[in-house]
Short mmCIF file of C-alpha atoms in Angstrom, two decimals:
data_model
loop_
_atom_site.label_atom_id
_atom_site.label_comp_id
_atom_site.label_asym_id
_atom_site.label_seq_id
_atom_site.Cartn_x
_atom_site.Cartn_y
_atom_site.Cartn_z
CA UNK A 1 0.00 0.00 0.00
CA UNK A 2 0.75 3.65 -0.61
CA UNK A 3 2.43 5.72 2.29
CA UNK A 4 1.13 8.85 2.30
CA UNK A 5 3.78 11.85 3.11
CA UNK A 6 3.45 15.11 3.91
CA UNK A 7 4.13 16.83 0.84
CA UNK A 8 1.30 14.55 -0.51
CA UNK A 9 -1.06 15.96 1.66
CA UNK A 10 -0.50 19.60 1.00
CA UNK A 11 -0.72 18.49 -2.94
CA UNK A 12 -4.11 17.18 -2.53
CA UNK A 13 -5.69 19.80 -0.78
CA UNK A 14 -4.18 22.49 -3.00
CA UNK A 15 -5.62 20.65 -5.83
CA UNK A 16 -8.41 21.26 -4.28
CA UNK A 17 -8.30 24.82 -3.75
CA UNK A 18 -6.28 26.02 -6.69
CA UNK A 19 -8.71 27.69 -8.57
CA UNK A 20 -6.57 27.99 -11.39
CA UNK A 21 -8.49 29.03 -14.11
CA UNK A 22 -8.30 27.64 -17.26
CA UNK A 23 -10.86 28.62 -20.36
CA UNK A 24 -10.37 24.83 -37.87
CA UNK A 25 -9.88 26.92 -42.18
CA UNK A 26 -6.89 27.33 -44.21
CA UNK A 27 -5.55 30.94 -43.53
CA UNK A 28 -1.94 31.16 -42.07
CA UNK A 29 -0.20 33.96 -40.56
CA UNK A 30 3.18 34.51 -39.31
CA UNK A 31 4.32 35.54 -35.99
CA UNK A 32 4.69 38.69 -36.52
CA UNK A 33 1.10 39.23 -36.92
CA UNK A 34 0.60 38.05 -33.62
CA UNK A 35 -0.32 41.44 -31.85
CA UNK A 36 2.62 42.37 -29.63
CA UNK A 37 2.29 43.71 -25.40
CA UNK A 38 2.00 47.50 -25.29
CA UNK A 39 5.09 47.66 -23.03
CA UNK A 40 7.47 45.19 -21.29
CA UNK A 41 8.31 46.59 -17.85
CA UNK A 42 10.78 42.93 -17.09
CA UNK A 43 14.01 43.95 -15.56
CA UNK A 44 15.74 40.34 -15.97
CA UNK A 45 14.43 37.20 -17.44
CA UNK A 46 13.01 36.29 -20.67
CA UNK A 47 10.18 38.80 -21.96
CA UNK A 48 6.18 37.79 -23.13
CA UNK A 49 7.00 38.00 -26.55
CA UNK A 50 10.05 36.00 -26.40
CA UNK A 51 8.14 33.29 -24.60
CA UNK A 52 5.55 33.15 -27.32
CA UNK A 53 8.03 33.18 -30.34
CA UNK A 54 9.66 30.18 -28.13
CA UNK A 55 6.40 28.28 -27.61
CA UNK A 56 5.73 29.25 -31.22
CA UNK A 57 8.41 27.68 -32.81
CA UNK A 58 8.76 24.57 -30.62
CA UNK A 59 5.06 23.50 -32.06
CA UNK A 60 3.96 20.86 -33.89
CA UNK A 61 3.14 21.78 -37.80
CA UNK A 62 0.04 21.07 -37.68
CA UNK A 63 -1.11 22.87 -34.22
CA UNK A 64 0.80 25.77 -35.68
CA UNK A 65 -1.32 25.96 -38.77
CA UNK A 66 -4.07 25.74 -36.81
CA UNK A 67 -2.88 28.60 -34.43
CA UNK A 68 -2.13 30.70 -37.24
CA UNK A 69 -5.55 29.97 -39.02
CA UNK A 70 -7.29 31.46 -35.82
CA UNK A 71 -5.22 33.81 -35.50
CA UNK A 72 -5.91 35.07 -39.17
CA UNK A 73 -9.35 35.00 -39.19
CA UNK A 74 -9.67 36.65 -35.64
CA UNK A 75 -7.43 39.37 -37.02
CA UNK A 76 -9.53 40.07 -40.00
CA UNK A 77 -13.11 39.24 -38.50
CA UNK A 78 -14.97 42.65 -38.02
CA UNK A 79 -17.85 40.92 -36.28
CA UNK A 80 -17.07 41.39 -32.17
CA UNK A 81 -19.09 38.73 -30.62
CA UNK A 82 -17.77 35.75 -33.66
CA UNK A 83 -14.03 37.11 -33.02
CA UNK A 84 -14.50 36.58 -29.18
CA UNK A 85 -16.03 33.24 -29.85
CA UNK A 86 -12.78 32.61 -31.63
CA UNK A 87 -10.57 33.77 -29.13
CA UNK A 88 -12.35 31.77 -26.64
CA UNK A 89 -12.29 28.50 -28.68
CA UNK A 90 -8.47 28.86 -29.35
CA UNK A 91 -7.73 29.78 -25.57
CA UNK A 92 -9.54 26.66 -24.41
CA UNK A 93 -7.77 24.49 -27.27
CA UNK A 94 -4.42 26.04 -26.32
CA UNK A 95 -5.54 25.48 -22.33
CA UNK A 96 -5.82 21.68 -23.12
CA UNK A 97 -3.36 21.26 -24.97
CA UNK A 98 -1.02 22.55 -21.89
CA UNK A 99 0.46 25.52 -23.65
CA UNK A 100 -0.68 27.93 -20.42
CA UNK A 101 1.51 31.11 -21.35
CA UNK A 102 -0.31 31.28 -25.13
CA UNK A 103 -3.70 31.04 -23.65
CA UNK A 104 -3.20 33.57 -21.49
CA UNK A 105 -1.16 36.10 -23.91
CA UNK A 106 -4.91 35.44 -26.14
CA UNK A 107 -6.95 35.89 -23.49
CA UNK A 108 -5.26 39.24 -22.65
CA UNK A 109 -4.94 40.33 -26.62
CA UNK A 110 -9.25 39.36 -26.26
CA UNK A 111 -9.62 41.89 -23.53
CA UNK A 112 -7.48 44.33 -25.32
CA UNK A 113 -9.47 44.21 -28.98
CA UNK A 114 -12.68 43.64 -27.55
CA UNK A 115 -13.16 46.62 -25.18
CA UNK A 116 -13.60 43.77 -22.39
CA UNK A 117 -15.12 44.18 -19.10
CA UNK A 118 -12.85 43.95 -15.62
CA UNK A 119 -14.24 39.96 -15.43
CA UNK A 120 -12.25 39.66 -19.04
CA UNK A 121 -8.98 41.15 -17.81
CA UNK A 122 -9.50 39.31 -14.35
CA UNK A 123 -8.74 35.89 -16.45
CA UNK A 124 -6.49 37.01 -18.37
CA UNK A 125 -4.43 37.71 -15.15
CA UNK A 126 -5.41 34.53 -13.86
CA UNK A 127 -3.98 32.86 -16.57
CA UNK A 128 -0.82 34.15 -16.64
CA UNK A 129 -0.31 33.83 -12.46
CA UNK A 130 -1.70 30.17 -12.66
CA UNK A 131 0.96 29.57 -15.31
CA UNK A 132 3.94 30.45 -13.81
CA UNK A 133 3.50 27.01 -11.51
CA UNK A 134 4.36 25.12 -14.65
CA UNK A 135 7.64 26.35 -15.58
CA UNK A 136 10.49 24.53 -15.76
CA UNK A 137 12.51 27.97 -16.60
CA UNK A 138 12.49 30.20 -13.66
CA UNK A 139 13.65 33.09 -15.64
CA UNK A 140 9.96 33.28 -17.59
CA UNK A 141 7.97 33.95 -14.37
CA UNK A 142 9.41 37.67 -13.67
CA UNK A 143 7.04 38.17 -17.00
CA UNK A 144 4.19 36.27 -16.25
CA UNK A 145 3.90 38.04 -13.18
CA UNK A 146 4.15 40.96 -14.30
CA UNK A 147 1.67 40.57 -17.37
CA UNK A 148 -0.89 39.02 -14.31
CA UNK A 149 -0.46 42.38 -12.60
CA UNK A 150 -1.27 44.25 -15.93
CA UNK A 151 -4.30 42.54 -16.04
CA UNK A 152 -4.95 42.65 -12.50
CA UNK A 153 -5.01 46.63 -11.94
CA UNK A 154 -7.00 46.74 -15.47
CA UNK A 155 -9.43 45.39 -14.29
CA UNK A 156 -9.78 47.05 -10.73
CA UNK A 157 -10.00 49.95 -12.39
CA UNK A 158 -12.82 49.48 -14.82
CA UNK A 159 -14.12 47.26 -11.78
CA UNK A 160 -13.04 48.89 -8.67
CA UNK A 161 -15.25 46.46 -6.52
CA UNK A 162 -13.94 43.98 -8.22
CA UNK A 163 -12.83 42.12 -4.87
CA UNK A 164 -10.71 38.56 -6.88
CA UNK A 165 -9.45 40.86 -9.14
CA UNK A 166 -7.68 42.38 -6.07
CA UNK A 167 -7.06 38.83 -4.26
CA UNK A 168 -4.96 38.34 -7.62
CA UNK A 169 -3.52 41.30 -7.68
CA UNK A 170 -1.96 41.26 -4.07
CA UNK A 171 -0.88 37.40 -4.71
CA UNK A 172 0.94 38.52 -7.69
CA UNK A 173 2.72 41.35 -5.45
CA UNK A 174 3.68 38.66 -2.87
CA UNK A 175 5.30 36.29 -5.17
CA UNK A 176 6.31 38.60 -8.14
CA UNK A 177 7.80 41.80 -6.36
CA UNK A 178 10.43 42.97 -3.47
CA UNK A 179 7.46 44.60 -1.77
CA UNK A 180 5.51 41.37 -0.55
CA UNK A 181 3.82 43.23 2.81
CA UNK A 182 2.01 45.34 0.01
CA UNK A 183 0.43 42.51 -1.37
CA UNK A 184 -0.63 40.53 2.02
CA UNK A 185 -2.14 44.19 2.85
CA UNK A 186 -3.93 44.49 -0.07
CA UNK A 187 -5.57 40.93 1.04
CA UNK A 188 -6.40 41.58 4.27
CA UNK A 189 -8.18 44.87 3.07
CA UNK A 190 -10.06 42.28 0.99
CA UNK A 191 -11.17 40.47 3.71
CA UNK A 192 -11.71 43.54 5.69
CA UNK A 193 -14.17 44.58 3.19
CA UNK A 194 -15.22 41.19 2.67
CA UNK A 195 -14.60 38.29 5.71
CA UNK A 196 -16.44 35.99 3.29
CA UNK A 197 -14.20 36.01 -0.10
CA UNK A 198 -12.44 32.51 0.53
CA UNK A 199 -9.96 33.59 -1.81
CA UNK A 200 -8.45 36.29 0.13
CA UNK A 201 -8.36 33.77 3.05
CA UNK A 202 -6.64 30.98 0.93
CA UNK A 203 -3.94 33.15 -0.21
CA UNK A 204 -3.25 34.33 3.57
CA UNK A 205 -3.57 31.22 4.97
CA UNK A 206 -0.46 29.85 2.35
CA UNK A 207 1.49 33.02 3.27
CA UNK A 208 1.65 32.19 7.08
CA UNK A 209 2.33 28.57 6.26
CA UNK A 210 5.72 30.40 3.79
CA UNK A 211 6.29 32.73 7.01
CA UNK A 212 6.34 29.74 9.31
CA UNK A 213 3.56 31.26 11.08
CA UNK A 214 1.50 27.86 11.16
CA UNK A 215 -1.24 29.02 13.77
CA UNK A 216 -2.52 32.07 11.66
CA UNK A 217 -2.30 29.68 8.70
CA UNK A 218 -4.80 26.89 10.80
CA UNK A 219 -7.21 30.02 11.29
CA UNK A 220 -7.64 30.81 8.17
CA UNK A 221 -7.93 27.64 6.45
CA UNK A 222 -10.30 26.89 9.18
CA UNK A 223 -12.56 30.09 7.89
CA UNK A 224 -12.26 29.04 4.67
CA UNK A 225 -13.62 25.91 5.60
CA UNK A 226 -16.49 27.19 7.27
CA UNK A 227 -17.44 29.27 4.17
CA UNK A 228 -16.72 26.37 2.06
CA UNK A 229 -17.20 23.02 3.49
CA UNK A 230 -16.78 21.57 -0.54
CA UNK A 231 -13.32 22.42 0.60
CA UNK A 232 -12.65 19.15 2.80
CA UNK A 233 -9.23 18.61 0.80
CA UNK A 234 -8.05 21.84 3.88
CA UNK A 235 -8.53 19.07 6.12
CA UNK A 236 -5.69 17.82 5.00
CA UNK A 237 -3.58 21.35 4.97
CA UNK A 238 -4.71 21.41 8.63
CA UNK A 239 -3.35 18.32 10.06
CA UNK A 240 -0.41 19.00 7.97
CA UNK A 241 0.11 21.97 10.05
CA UNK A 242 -0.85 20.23 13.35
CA UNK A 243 2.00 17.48 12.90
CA UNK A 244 4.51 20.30 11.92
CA UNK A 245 3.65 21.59 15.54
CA UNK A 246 3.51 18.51 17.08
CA UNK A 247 -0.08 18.32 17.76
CA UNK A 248 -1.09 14.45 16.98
CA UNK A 249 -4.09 14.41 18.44
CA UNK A 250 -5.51 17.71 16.29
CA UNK A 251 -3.55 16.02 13.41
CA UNK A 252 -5.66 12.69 13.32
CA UNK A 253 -8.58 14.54 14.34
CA UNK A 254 -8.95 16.39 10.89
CA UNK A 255 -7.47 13.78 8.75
CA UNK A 256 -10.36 11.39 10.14
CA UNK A 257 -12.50 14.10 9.00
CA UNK A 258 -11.33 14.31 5.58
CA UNK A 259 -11.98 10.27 5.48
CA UNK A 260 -15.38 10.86 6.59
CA UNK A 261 -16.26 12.93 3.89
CA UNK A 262 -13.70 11.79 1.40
CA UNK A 263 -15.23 8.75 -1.40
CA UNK A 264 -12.21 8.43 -3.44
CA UNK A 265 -11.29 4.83 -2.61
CA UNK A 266 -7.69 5.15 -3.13
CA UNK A 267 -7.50 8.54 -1.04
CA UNK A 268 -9.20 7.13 1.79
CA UNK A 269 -6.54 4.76 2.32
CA UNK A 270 -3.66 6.87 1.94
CA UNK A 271 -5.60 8.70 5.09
CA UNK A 272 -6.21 6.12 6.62
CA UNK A 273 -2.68 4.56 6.69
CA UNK A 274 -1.80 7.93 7.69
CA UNK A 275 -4.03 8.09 10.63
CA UNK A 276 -3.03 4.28 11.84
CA UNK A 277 0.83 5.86 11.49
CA UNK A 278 0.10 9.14 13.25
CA UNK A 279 -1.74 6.96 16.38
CA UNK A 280 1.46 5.39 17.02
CA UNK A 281 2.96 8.14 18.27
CA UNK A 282 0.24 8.80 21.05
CA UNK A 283 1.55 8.18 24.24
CA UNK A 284 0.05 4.79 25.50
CA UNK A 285 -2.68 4.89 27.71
#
């Protein structure tokens, strides 16, 4: 049987909780008619548009024809509503087909040619922050992050109550900038104006667990839970946290309610295994 370890445990309840975020003709184009970012603000690293000429080229003939083909006929389609059906179709074949930067880059280049609303640039910046968690080269995320925050602060302000939009925003300024404390403010002024926006909470929760601070981490994973009970998988952030600290007892105590809830066959017994291990480190009766 399967052993499972820690790390295992914070995997499946982030799967849980990441709300990632992820949405043929004849014509070809090249890749220069692949509208360019306004501005590249990247100190180090390897820009957008190098990124995309690099994803570009490393494609399979036949997707790029295909990419191109959209591309084309987006580009020269005066109708609005069929050119964002377009966009969307090639952003979801591009999200399945793993190629996370490109989907994004098209879902921001939608926003940008269709007039879109805040909700548009919102996942366009989701997009681009969910994708830096699959790069294998570090020096593409200083863009990606940077492109998420684009999108981000366009759309708080042609949304200013735009509450996610800010949630994404401040995560972005944790992880992508030398000014995280700006970002983790910007959250908890989320949840000040809204205790219920389990987003907010999520994103604290993983910065206390970075910052070692495992206790305000428990708290708000706990409130998250309360808002979201769908979100069992935290049981399994919590007792985590709880064996980290030492506490068994709180430890088995949410991992046995994980199993309760929990019908995944193969999950239950990693818990359970974990639970049988935990319980021999209670002192005997």
């Amino acid at each position: 049987m399967r052993k499972l370890s820690s790390l295992q445990w914070i995997v499946i309840g982030t799967a849980i909780i990441c709300i990632v975020l992820l949405r043929f003709v004849s014509t070809q184009s090249t890749v220069e008619n692949v509208p360019k970012i306004a501005s590249q603000e990247v100190v180090e690293g390897h820009s957008l548009d190098e990124q995309i000429n690099f994803i570009r080229k490393g494609m399979k003939n036949e997707m790029l024809v295909l990419v191109n083909a959209f591309i084309g006929t987006i580009n020269t389609n005066r109708d609005d509503v069929k050119r964002v059906q377009m966009y969307d179709s090639l952003i979801r074949f591009l999200g399945k087909s793993e190629e996370y930067v490109y989907a994004a880059f098209l879902s921001e280049q939608k926003a940008a040619k269709n007039n879109g609303s805040g909700s548009d640039w919102q996942q366009a910046g989701e997009r681009y922050s969910s994708s830096t968690g699959f790069q294998k080269d570090e020096g593409n995320i200083p863009a990606l992050h940077e492109a998420a925050m684009r999108c981000f602060k366009k759309a708080i302000e042609l949304e200013p109550k735009n509450l996610d939009a800010k949630v994404g925003l401040g995560i972005c300024i944790v992880q992508g900038t030398n000014d995280p404390m700006k970002g983790i403010t910007m959250l908890l002024e989320v949840v000040s104006a809204d205790s219920t926006n389990v987003n907010a909470h999520l994103a604290l929760a993983e910065f206390s667990v970075r910052r070692n601070a495992p206790e305000k981490a428990i708290a708000r994973y706990v409130t998250a839970l309360r808002l979201r009970p769908d979100y069992y998988g935290l049981h399994l952030n919590i007792a985590q946290l709880y064996e980290q600290m030492g506490d068994t007892l709180n430890a088995i105590s949410n991992l046995e309610k994980y199993v309760r809830i929990e019908n995944d066959p193969l999950a239950k017994n990693d818990v359970e295994n974990a639970i049988r291990k935990l319980r021999t480190k209670l002192p005997s009766q």
